[in-house]
XYZ file of C-alpha atoms in Angstrom:
681
model
C 146.168 -107.306 183.509
C 148.062 -104.780 180.878
C 149.961 -103.345 184.054
C 151.042 -106.698 184.935
C 152.255 -107.484 181.334
C 154.075 -104.253 181.216
C 155.945 -105.089 184.290
C 156.792 -108.391 182.758
C 158.185 -106.732 179.767
C 160.147 -104.277 181.941
C 162.055 -106.919 184.136
C 162.609 -109.397 180.475
C 164.253 -106.584 178.549
C 167.306 -107.365 179.371
C 169.281 -110.557 178.183
C 172.066 -111.554 180.197
C 174.739 -113.980 178.628
C 177.057 -115.455 180.172
C 179.219 -118.998 180.366
C 179.398 -118.456 184.102
C 176.907 -119.571 186.711
C 175.894 -117.354 189.436
C 177.558 -118.659 193.042
C 175.659 -118.728 196.335
C 177.113 -115.591 197.565
C 176.819 -113.545 194.384
C 173.110 -114.834 194.403
C 172.779 -113.269 198.060
C 174.145 -110.437 197.366
C 171.716 -109.711 194.107
C 168.601 -110.840 196.253
C 169.390 -108.506 199.052
C 170.009 -105.212 196.854
C 166.966 -106.249 194.581
C 164.852 -106.464 197.554
C 166.344 -102.959 198.775
C 165.544 -101.683 195.236
C 161.682 -102.846 195.516
C 161.622 -101.381 199.017
C 162.301 -98.137 197.858
C 165.916 -97.777 199.057
C 167.477 -95.144 197.489
C 171.053 -95.385 198.871
C 172.605 -98.899 198.994
C 176.196 -99.993 199.078
C 177.670 -103.183 197.479
C 181.164 -103.612 199.502
C 182.996 -106.405 196.989
C 186.385 -107.334 197.216
C 188.623 -107.576 194.112
C 187.878 -110.567 191.870
C 184.403 -111.337 193.715
C 182.598 -110.952 190.633
C 180.882 -107.449 191.672
C 180.190 -106.571 188.096
C 178.543 -109.985 187.572
C 176.266 -109.099 190.739
C 175.763 -105.830 189.007
C 174.794 -107.645 185.712
C 172.147 -109.727 187.274
C 170.945 -106.679 189.579
C 170.152 -104.947 186.063
C 168.356 -108.159 184.751
C 166.135 -108.391 187.898
C 165.419 -104.689 188.338
C 164.728 -104.242 184.348
C 165.572 -100.646 184.651
C 167.497 -98.052 182.450
C 170.997 -98.261 184.101
C 173.805 -95.529 184.298
C 177.083 -97.071 185.695
C 179.445 -94.205 186.814
C 183.103 -94.825 187.167
C 185.877 -92.330 188.299
C 188.175 -92.483 185.086
C 188.226 -93.772 181.232
C 190.245 -97.166 181.756
C 188.049 -98.509 184.313
C 184.850 -97.200 182.180
C 186.219 -98.896 179.131
C 186.919 -102.137 180.906
C 183.346 -102.091 182.399
C 182.154 -101.294 178.812
C 183.481 -104.662 177.357
C 182.259 -106.598 180.350
C 178.734 -105.189 179.877
C 178.748 -105.454 176.399
C 179.554 -109.304 176.783
C 176.969 -109.901 179.171
C 174.126 -107.913 177.287
C 175.013 -108.686 173.638
C 171.602 -108.100 172.755
C 170.637 -104.805 174.621
C 172.089 -101.058 174.186
C 175.389 -101.033 176.261
C 177.271 -97.677 175.603
C 180.536 -95.728 176.777
C 180.013 -92.340 177.605
C 183.369 -89.998 178.532
C 184.950 -86.584 178.061
C 185.823 -86.492 174.283
C 188.817 -84.432 174.607
C 192.325 -86.058 174.481
C 193.809 -83.086 175.235
C 192.080 -80.421 177.127
C 193.224 -76.973 178.421
C 190.223 -74.835 179.876
C 190.002 -71.082 179.032
C 191.614 -69.305 181.933
C 192.876 -65.997 182.998
C 195.654 -65.330 185.290
C 195.361 -61.512 186.650
C 198.693 -61.505 188.347
C 200.414 -61.680 185.382
C 197.495 -60.384 182.924
C 198.034 -63.886 181.367
C 194.640 -65.036 179.024
C 194.931 -68.629 178.342
C 192.570 -69.757 175.546
C 190.701 -72.747 175.356
C 192.750 -75.740 173.544
C 191.504 -78.929 172.682
C 192.125 -81.934 170.940
C 188.547 -83.826 170.094
C 188.475 -87.526 169.705
C 185.861 -87.967 166.863
C 185.478 -91.871 168.010
C 184.387 -90.988 171.561
C 182.349 -88.171 169.875
C 180.643 -90.826 168.095
C 180.225 -93.235 170.897
C 178.543 -90.403 173.044
C 176.017 -89.606 170.064
C 175.435 -93.352 170.024
C 174.629 -93.184 173.657
C 172.521 -90.095 173.765
C 170.222 -91.466 170.833
C 169.727 -94.453 172.621
C 168.670 -93.166 175.436
C 165.804 -91.147 173.421
C 164.642 -94.174 171.540
C 164.661 -97.362 173.855
C 164.570 -98.601 177.201
C 167.073 -101.213 177.502
C 170.228 -99.099 177.938
C 173.059 -99.065 179.673
C 175.690 -96.526 179.957
C 179.096 -96.618 181.237
C 180.462 -93.287 181.856
C 182.950 -90.993 183.372
C 181.878 -87.714 185.612
C 181.462 -86.356 182.151
C 177.991 -87.530 182.945
C 177.158 -84.614 185.344
C 178.274 -81.906 182.647
C 176.308 -79.797 180.400
C 174.966 -81.443 177.243
C 172.162 -79.380 176.090
C 168.481 -80.173 176.005
C 167.058 -83.398 175.682
C 163.722 -81.809 174.634
C 165.401 -79.764 171.671
C 168.065 -82.716 170.819
C 164.693 -84.832 170.177
C 162.391 -82.267 168.283
C 165.236 -81.142 166.009
C 165.901 -84.497 164.627
C 164.898 -84.712 160.728
C 162.802 -87.570 159.132
C 163.271 -88.194 155.523
C 160.946 -90.731 153.827
C 160.815 -92.321 150.454
C 158.691 -90.504 148.250
C 159.030 -87.417 149.994
C 158.906 -84.136 148.083
C 161.926 -81.980 148.861
C 164.594 -80.374 146.759
C 168.362 -81.128 146.959
C 169.002 -77.695 148.422
C 166.178 -78.328 151.096
C 167.671 -81.655 152.063
C 171.378 -79.828 152.515
C 169.870 -76.975 154.240
C 168.081 -78.869 156.850
C 171.537 -81.154 157.299
C 173.350 -77.913 158.132
C 170.828 -76.789 160.253
C 171.801 -80.168 162.599
C 175.586 -78.853 162.356
C 176.283 -81.678 159.512
C 178.998 -80.294 157.399
C 179.569 -80.543 153.618
C 182.901 -82.305 152.644
C 183.379 -84.177 149.309
C 186.986 -85.196 149.875
C 186.850 -86.014 153.606
C 184.153 -88.230 154.965
C 183.745 -89.550 158.290
C 180.558 -89.398 161.235
C 178.728 -85.756 161.103
C 179.885 -85.268 157.407
C 177.503 -85.179 153.684
C 178.753 -85.271 150.409
C 176.953 -84.773 146.972
C 177.695 -87.344 144.243
C 175.754 -86.473 141.044
C 171.628 -87.230 142.160
C 173.036 -88.758 145.489
C 173.754 -87.329 148.792
C 175.634 -89.275 150.937
C 175.277 -88.842 154.806
C 177.347 -90.255 157.366
C 175.216 -90.296 160.601
C 176.550 -88.605 163.891
C 176.557 -91.940 165.895
C 178.606 -93.261 162.854
C 176.694 -96.599 162.555
C 175.557 -95.894 158.912
C 175.752 -93.986 155.957
C 172.634 -93.302 154.313
C 172.413 -92.807 150.557
C 169.647 -90.026 149.314
C 168.779 -90.335 145.693
C 166.844 -87.130 145.016
C 165.277 -86.836 141.305
C 162.951 -83.939 140.156
C 162.725 -82.693 143.484
C 161.766 -86.056 145.283
C 163.173 -88.960 147.256
C 163.372 -91.587 144.975
C 165.486 -94.343 146.884
C 166.926 -94.342 150.434
C 169.946 -96.617 151.207
C 171.371 -97.768 154.510
C 175.061 -98.592 154.574
C 177.042 -100.255 157.289
C 179.606 -97.854 157.539
C 181.858 -97.089 155.844
C 181.878 -99.735 153.574
C 179.662 -102.467 154.511
C 176.339 -104.103 153.277
C 173.472 -101.788 151.678
C 169.467 -102.135 152.028
C 166.851 -100.163 150.751
C 164.922 -98.278 153.759
C 161.472 -96.415 153.583
C 162.421 -93.488 156.105
C 165.501 -92.293 158.142
C 166.173 -89.980 161.139
C 169.128 -87.917 161.324
C 169.919 -86.646 164.595
C 171.806 -83.347 165.282
C 175.435 -83.867 164.860
C 176.112 -81.552 167.776
C 174.582 -80.525 171.030
C 173.515 -77.274 172.380
C 171.490 -76.296 169.312
C 168.516 -74.308 169.448
C 165.342 -74.262 167.181
C 165.334 -71.857 164.608
C 162.324 -69.767 165.586
C 163.562 -69.374 169.225
C 166.884 -68.614 168.298
C 166.592 -64.754 167.760
C 164.895 -64.754 171.150
C 167.860 -65.875 172.788
C 170.277 -63.881 170.823
C 168.223 -60.856 172.242
C 168.642 -61.921 175.728
C 172.500 -62.339 175.408
C 172.369 -59.047 173.815
C 170.530 -57.604 176.872
C 172.664 -59.325 179.094
C 175.716 -57.890 177.488
C 174.410 -54.239 178.008
C 173.429 -54.864 181.485
C 176.927 -56.003 182.270
C 178.769 -53.596 180.417
C 176.845 -50.773 182.676
C 178.618 -52.631 185.554
C 182.016 -52.674 184.497
C 181.956 -48.744 183.262
C 180.545 -47.925 186.504
C 183.598 -49.960 188.436
C 185.330 -47.943 185.681
C 186.636 -51.285 183.887
C 186.632 -49.717 180.154
C 189.316 -52.227 178.892
C 187.085 -55.178 180.228
C 183.663 -53.577 179.023
C 185.346 -52.995 175.553
C 186.726 -56.680 175.556
C 183.685 -58.206 176.543
C 181.477 -56.358 174.083
C 183.863 -57.387 171.136
C 183.924 -60.723 171.996
C 180.385 -61.396 172.617
C 179.290 -59.461 169.489
C 181.379 -61.766 167.317
C 180.128 -64.891 168.850
C 176.458 -63.628 168.152
C 177.628 -62.821 164.763
C 178.740 -66.397 163.868
C 175.920 -67.916 165.902
C 173.222 -66.113 163.938
C 174.924 -66.955 160.708
C 175.855 -70.559 161.107
C 173.998 -71.500 164.329
C 177.481 -72.320 166.001
C 180.771 -70.787 167.692
C 183.619 -72.011 169.587
C 182.581 -71.963 173.308
C 179.114 -72.000 172.104
C 178.202 -73.595 175.436
C 179.188 -70.621 177.337
C 175.498 -69.379 176.137
C 173.811 -72.672 176.818
C 171.647 -70.968 179.527
C 170.198 -68.465 177.265
C 169.757 -71.174 174.369
C 167.983 -73.549 176.443
C 165.959 -70.627 178.458
C 167.006 -71.791 181.547
C 166.569 -69.292 184.694
C 169.734 -67.801 186.226
C 171.001 -70.803 188.761
C 169.112 -73.524 187.509
C 170.637 -76.937 186.999
C 172.200 -77.483 183.355
C 170.743 -80.527 181.274
C 173.403 -83.466 181.558
C 172.963 -87.085 180.497
C 171.166 -87.679 183.750
C 168.292 -85.651 181.999
C 168.259 -87.895 179.226
C 167.819 -90.796 181.691
C 164.575 -88.731 182.675
C 163.349 -87.773 179.481
C 160.334 -89.968 178.342
C 161.402 -92.566 175.559
C 160.017 -92.066 171.936
C 159.463 -94.963 169.549
C 161.074 -94.783 165.971
C 157.653 -93.213 164.715
C 157.901 -90.521 167.345
C 155.473 -91.975 169.970
C 155.764 -93.032 173.528
C 157.491 -96.225 174.117
C 155.253 -98.789 175.443
C 157.017 -98.678 178.991
C 157.000 -95.310 178.847
C 153.073 -95.183 178.742
C 153.072 -97.393 182.100
C 156.135 -96.308 184.126
C 157.598 -92.617 185.116
C 161.194 -92.947 183.346
C 162.571 -91.088 186.598
C 161.387 -93.745 189.079
C 163.045 -96.478 186.475
C 166.245 -95.077 186.365
C 169.326 -97.106 188.231
C 172.649 -95.853 188.827
C 176.027 -97.513 190.097
C 178.542 -95.458 190.946
C 181.735 -97.690 190.879
C 184.420 -97.086 193.210
C 182.288 -94.805 195.037
C 184.987 -93.897 197.367
C 186.528 -91.708 194.893
C 183.397 -91.171 192.920
C 181.346 -89.461 195.529
C 184.255 -86.815 196.076
C 184.935 -86.688 192.119
C 181.043 -85.432 191.840
C 181.300 -83.198 194.884
C 184.596 -81.292 193.800
C 183.509 -80.534 190.369
C 181.248 -77.801 190.613
C 183.650 -75.578 192.541
C 186.629 -75.976 190.805
C 184.404 -74.985 187.484
C 183.178 -71.867 189.251
C 186.615 -70.326 190.837
C 187.747 -70.641 187.284
C 185.063 -68.906 185.008
C 184.298 -66.363 188.195
C 187.992 -64.608 187.050
C 187.035 -64.814 183.555
C 183.889 -62.868 184.097
C 185.309 -60.432 186.511
C 187.941 -59.463 183.487
C 185.534 -59.048 180.815
C 186.050 -62.173 178.905
C 182.603 -63.905 179.475
C 179.270 -63.056 180.685
C 177.995 -63.947 184.283
C 175.805 -66.506 182.489
C 178.555 -68.470 181.498
C 178.653 -69.753 185.102
C 175.181 -71.680 184.300
C 177.116 -73.826 181.850
C 178.683 -76.179 184.268
C 178.839 -79.183 186.250
C 176.076 -80.480 188.351
C 176.229 -79.449 192.389
C 176.388 -82.378 194.574
C 173.012 -81.501 195.714
C 171.316 -81.341 192.369
C 173.190 -84.704 191.529
C 171.500 -86.499 194.224
C 167.955 -84.743 193.393
C 168.309 -86.302 190.025
C 169.022 -89.626 190.746
C 166.215 -91.763 192.152
C 168.141 -95.184 193.435
C 172.180 -95.645 193.559
C 173.876 -98.766 194.412
C 177.708 -97.509 195.636
C 180.246 -100.024 194.723
C 183.346 -100.279 196.053
C 186.130 -102.527 198.126
C 186.819 -99.751 200.500
C 183.483 -97.770 200.441
C 183.968 -94.218 202.794
C 182.189 -93.317 205.623
C 179.840 -91.072 203.346
C 178.331 -94.220 201.495
C 177.971 -96.005 204.561
C 176.033 -93.264 206.664
C 173.607 -92.724 203.478
C 172.715 -96.377 202.569
C 169.853 -98.076 204.454
C 171.680 -101.194 203.884
C 175.411 -102.595 202.873
C 175.830 -105.718 201.392
C 179.137 -107.377 201.877
C 180.759 -109.865 199.316
C 184.346 -111.066 200.598
C 184.277 -114.326 199.178
C 185.716 -115.152 195.425
C 183.714 -117.509 193.114
C 187.037 -119.504 192.524
C 188.130 -119.347 196.086
C 191.068 -117.409 195.983
C 192.254 -115.512 198.931
C 193.838 -112.058 199.134
C 197.377 -111.584 198.642
C 199.824 -112.049 201.388
C 202.134 -108.959 202.352
C 205.750 -108.114 202.867
C 207.638 -105.126 203.857
C 210.958 -104.376 202.873
C 213.685 -101.575 203.075
C 213.810 -98.648 200.337
C 217.456 -99.646 200.239
C 218.917 -101.265 197.129
C 214.924 -101.212 196.424
C 215.537 -100.940 192.252
C 217.941 -104.219 192.507
C 215.571 -106.012 194.661
C 212.714 -104.963 192.280
C 214.320 -106.116 189.387
C 215.163 -109.625 190.953
C 211.501 -109.737 191.709
C 210.638 -109.227 188.228
C 212.656 -111.735 186.977
C 211.404 -114.462 189.027
C 207.887 -113.723 188.158
C 208.539 -113.357 184.327
C 210.514 -117.005 184.737
C 206.986 -118.259 185.495
C 205.032 -116.174 182.689
C 203.310 -113.920 185.477
C 202.975 -110.131 185.104
C 203.788 -107.548 187.532
C 202.607 -103.967 188.532
C 204.837 -101.291 190.157
C 203.267 -98.043 191.727
C 205.207 -94.937 191.999
C 204.396 -91.430 193.225
C 204.726 -89.322 190.185
C 204.379 -89.543 186.281
C 207.972 -88.926 185.661
C 209.244 -91.479 188.145
C 206.731 -93.814 186.616
C 208.539 -93.046 183.181
C 211.949 -93.149 184.648
C 211.396 -96.746 186.310
C 209.987 -98.296 183.238
C 212.739 -96.821 181.121
C 215.404 -98.350 183.570
C 213.579 -101.592 183.670
C 213.672 -101.795 179.991
C 217.492 -100.802 180.014
C 217.852 -104.090 182.001
C 216.156 -106.220 179.445
C 212.897 -106.339 180.777
C 209.969 -105.710 178.662
C 208.219 -102.726 180.579
C 205.815 -99.876 180.319
C 204.080 -97.122 181.778
C 200.538 -96.172 182.199
C 199.259 -92.619 183.558
C 196.833 -90.012 182.683
C 198.458 -88.480 179.830
C 198.104 -91.698 177.520
C 195.306 -91.259 175.273
C 191.931 -92.743 176.401
C 191.622 -95.401 173.535
C 195.216 -96.334 173.949
C 195.103 -97.350 177.611
C 192.972 -100.509 177.194
C 195.349 -101.440 174.098
C 197.976 -101.340 176.753
C 196.582 -103.213 179.318
C 195.574 -106.107 176.640
C 199.157 -106.100 175.717
C 200.501 -106.841 179.371
C 197.939 -109.670 179.760
C 199.034 -111.218 176.248
C 202.964 -110.765 177.660
C 204.296 -108.178 175.085
C 204.906 -106.447 178.584
C 205.916 -107.936 181.960
C 205.802 -105.378 184.055
C 203.588 -102.100 183.854
C 204.622 -98.979 185.976
C 201.641 -96.428 187.022
C 200.534 -94.540 190.074
C 196.745 -93.934 190.087
C 195.162 -95.797 186.922
C 196.663 -98.936 188.634
C 194.239 -98.571 191.568
C 190.960 -99.366 191.276
C 188.936 -102.117 189.152
C 191.665 -103.314 186.844
C 190.797 -107.221 186.070
C 194.400 -108.453 185.231
C 193.994 -111.902 186.256
C 197.912 -112.581 184.843
C 199.330 -110.381 187.492
C 200.784 -112.004 190.644
C 203.096 -109.560 192.372
C 202.624 -105.786 193.147
C 205.811 -103.799 193.934
C 204.801 -100.825 196.235
C 207.436 -98.186 196.087
C 207.728 -95.098 198.787
C 204.692 -96.862 200.397
C 205.533 -95.029 203.990
C 205.012 -91.535 202.069
C 201.379 -90.719 203.821
C 199.126 -88.723 201.683
C 196.274 -89.452 198.943
C 198.108 -92.041 197.081
C 199.429 -94.096 200.412
C 196.154 -93.854 202.409
C 194.434 -97.073 203.599
C 191.921 -97.047 201.081
C 194.648 -96.551 198.156
C 196.956 -99.727 199.537
C 193.870 -101.717 199.970
C 192.672 -101.048 196.444
C 196.692 -101.387 195.051
C 196.803 -104.609 196.486
C 193.951 -105.876 195.338
C 195.560 -105.781 191.656
C 196.720 -109.320 192.950
C 193.749 -111.019 194.208
C 192.920 -112.562 191.081
C 196.287 -114.742 191.135
C 196.586 -117.943 192.949
C 200.450 -116.457 193.939
C 199.173 -113.024 194.732
C 201.977 -111.497 196.712
C 202.515 -107.878 197.574
C 206.060 -106.133 198.450
C 205.963 -102.545 199.976
C 209.206 -100.638 200.035
C 209.110 -98.685 203.340
C 211.658 -97.525 205.994
C 208.663 -97.495 208.612
C 205.296 -98.762 209.089
C 202.746 -95.814 208.727
C 199.414 -95.647 210.440
C 197.606 -96.144 206.668
C 199.924 -99.254 206.191
C 198.975 -100.911 209.337
C 195.512 -100.299 209.134
C 195.695 -101.743 205.263
C 197.572 -104.733 206.457
C 194.960 -105.517 209.190
C 191.876 -105.213 206.768
C 193.613 -107.641 203.933
C 194.655 -110.255 206.918
C 190.818 -109.774 208.281
C 189.543 -110.637 204.630
C 192.058 -113.461 204.265
C 191.045 -115.225 207.472
C 187.336 -114.926 206.376
C 188.098 -116.271 203.224
C 190.226 -119.359 204.493
C 187.405 -120.470 206.970
C 184.853 -120.097 203.897
C 186.959 -122.535 201.850
C 187.476 -125.254 204.687
C 183.746 -124.906 205.862
C 182.904 -125.488 202.173
C 185.765 -127.564 200.884
C 186.625 -125.010 198.468
C 190.107 -125.342 196.875
C 191.315 -122.062 195.324
C 191.649 -122.090 191.575
C 193.068 -119.567 189.191
C 190.666 -117.082 187.127
C 190.791 -117.331 183.403
C 189.340 -114.688 181.383
C 189.989 -113.857 177.212
C 191.344 -110.851 176.278
C 188.416 -108.330 174.520
C 189.280 -105.128 172.770
C 186.674 -103.389 170.977
C 187.328 -99.813 171.959
C 190.641 -99.524 170.357
C 190.121 -98.297 166.669
C 190.496 -100.635 163.866
C 190.861 -99.858 160.463
C 188.204 -101.348 158.083
C 188.969 -102.097 154.500
C 186.401 -100.932 151.889
C 183.996 -103.653 150.128
C 184.569 -104.489 146.705
C 181.588 -102.389 145.491
C 183.027 -99.170 147.281
C 186.627 -99.851 146.189
C 186.824 -97.741 142.722
C 185.264 -94.420 144.738
C 187.029 -94.815 147.635
C 190.318 -95.154 145.721
C 189.274 -91.769 143.746
C 188.824 -90.075 146.846
C 192.065 -91.239 148.388
C 193.576 -90.013 145.261
C 192.110 -86.721 145.647
C 193.394 -86.662 148.896
C 196.692 -87.494 148.039
C 197.210 -84.743 145.413
C 195.813 -82.508 147.873
C 198.498 -83.515 150.692
C 201.313 -83.220 148.173
C 200.296 -79.712 146.911
C 200.367 -78.623 150.889
C 203.861 -80.471 151.063
C 202.407 -82.721 153.550
C 204.934 -85.726 152.690
C 204.092 -88.057 155.653
C 200.335 -87.818 155.173
C 200.833 -88.463 151.384
C 203.137 -91.479 152.644
C 200.076 -92.748 154.437
C 197.553 -92.289 151.858
C 199.527 -94.170 149.217
C 199.835 -97.033 151.716
C 196.079 -97.036 151.834
C 195.941 -96.861 147.995
C 198.188 -99.681 147.300
C 196.294 -101.783 149.987
C 193.004 -100.922 148.295
C 194.388 -101.682 144.927
C 195.628 -104.889 146.048
C 192.176 -105.988 147.454
C 190.518 -105.075 144.244
C 193.070 -107.351 142.422
C 192.210 -109.943 144.902
C 188.689 -109.516 144.592
C 188.833 -109.783 140.901
C 190.908 -112.875 140.847
C 188.221 -114.459 143.075
C 185.461 -113.693 140.392
C 187.471 -114.891 137.842
C 187.698 -118.114 139.392
């Protein structure tokens, strides 16, 4: 009886909220996939055209399956879009965003031919880092978790067991000194900073210690008097409501930490590897390489011993996690496989009845790209690091800080649904069943296609855009290179057309904003390359212009062309123009497939008396960072902090920063005055 009750809880743990009703074709797809999961199928494919409601089908399948879910997307832009949609579908569940936290990343490398060492250079996006911590913490504390991730999900993240074990529990009435609290926070890699307050930072205020947790949701104020915790306050970050609590858990502020009692053993193992590697290098008469390796490694070890951290610590993760040579690294997938603990530290009710590994569901979105992406990550990483090892920049164990091999990835997943409008042969061959979904809920047809010569194409492009702008419709234009995308966008702007570009050099959190601006009408045309291919949900776009359609290659093969054309399938007037001087094999195959789908859709609409209708969808944008103004109760403290930062900026001659701080001080002062007037009234 208890087992049956647990199953019922599991199946009902996701609450789906949507103003839309599921259509018969969508329900049929959900039922087939759910039956496959029940039968134990490890691999299934959902072949769904653009606009058919694949995301809605996925949401219903998640609800029906009742399993913690990972959705992997091939790029950050699509991941952000899916995150917005699933947050809307499951407002009461834990929906998270997990992508690489680098805005800019230049990996460490060495070029032997020119004796050029390239130091690792990266700019970390703190907002994305905060979202990553939120995702991991949810996975370790609850079952109703949906994470939308990029390929970052298969990269080394550190041991979930260590991450869980190292968290700090503080309780009201607990006997502990202020210095003791600070020491434990430092062990968890929280930094003290009394001037700059943000996630992962703590500061001292008289008898208080303010700690901004690593996930960024809350600030905790700890009142410590006479070596005892007298009060714990939970404050909505950064300046929200506050409420007293009896206890609080602080999770590590960084990954790749090691328990103190094991750290010395790990450091000794690194030294032993260093000695062995130096002997081999000297035997090969690589004296320079041996000395270089000795200095670099000993410097890193001294930092880890003193502070518990060093830049590039992940290269020592095999030792810090006591993994054997060749063992797969810990990734986000391992956090799914790790037993859930309740807030009190015990196993969750569901964990007692189910093996977490068997309850883990994966969707590989746009799988025609995703599979190849996962397959190729390991070899590229290995090739770069092998050169560093050979020339004394890193120890051989750095090779174990890597993404998963494709075979390891397949072993770690229990059940996967490949989702694509154009699944590759791999997915079809692996899948126990391929579920097709070619009908859109609104009856919309795939766009019609027109071929035009490339002669005077830019004149025709401008003319076509102006016709669509006059109807308040949007246009996508695809090119083959980033520079060409920028040049075309500038050319159109010079002609008075509201145009901009989108490519991989645009910061992660800026991309959803650009797409939202296109939908709102700030731009009429968006010029891009790869990012305009898969999954973008832009119902206002009625026209796709494809330049150089006859240039055979990755960006102009059958799959790419079908995907690009799908971006106009959400509009009643969907139309494609390919500029080409000849019809390539890929073009012919893509046109044939789109025409096949149009024929099936027309027949279905005729049979069921359906008149195509446009898609309407609100513009949602929660990932773009918005500045929050402080509540009145924190305004004075916030003003004092801003003033201190302003003084520091002026002393360091940082005039631009000082100007921004002065603006913030003025805004806060105005807020305080308006609040005072309100009280007087």
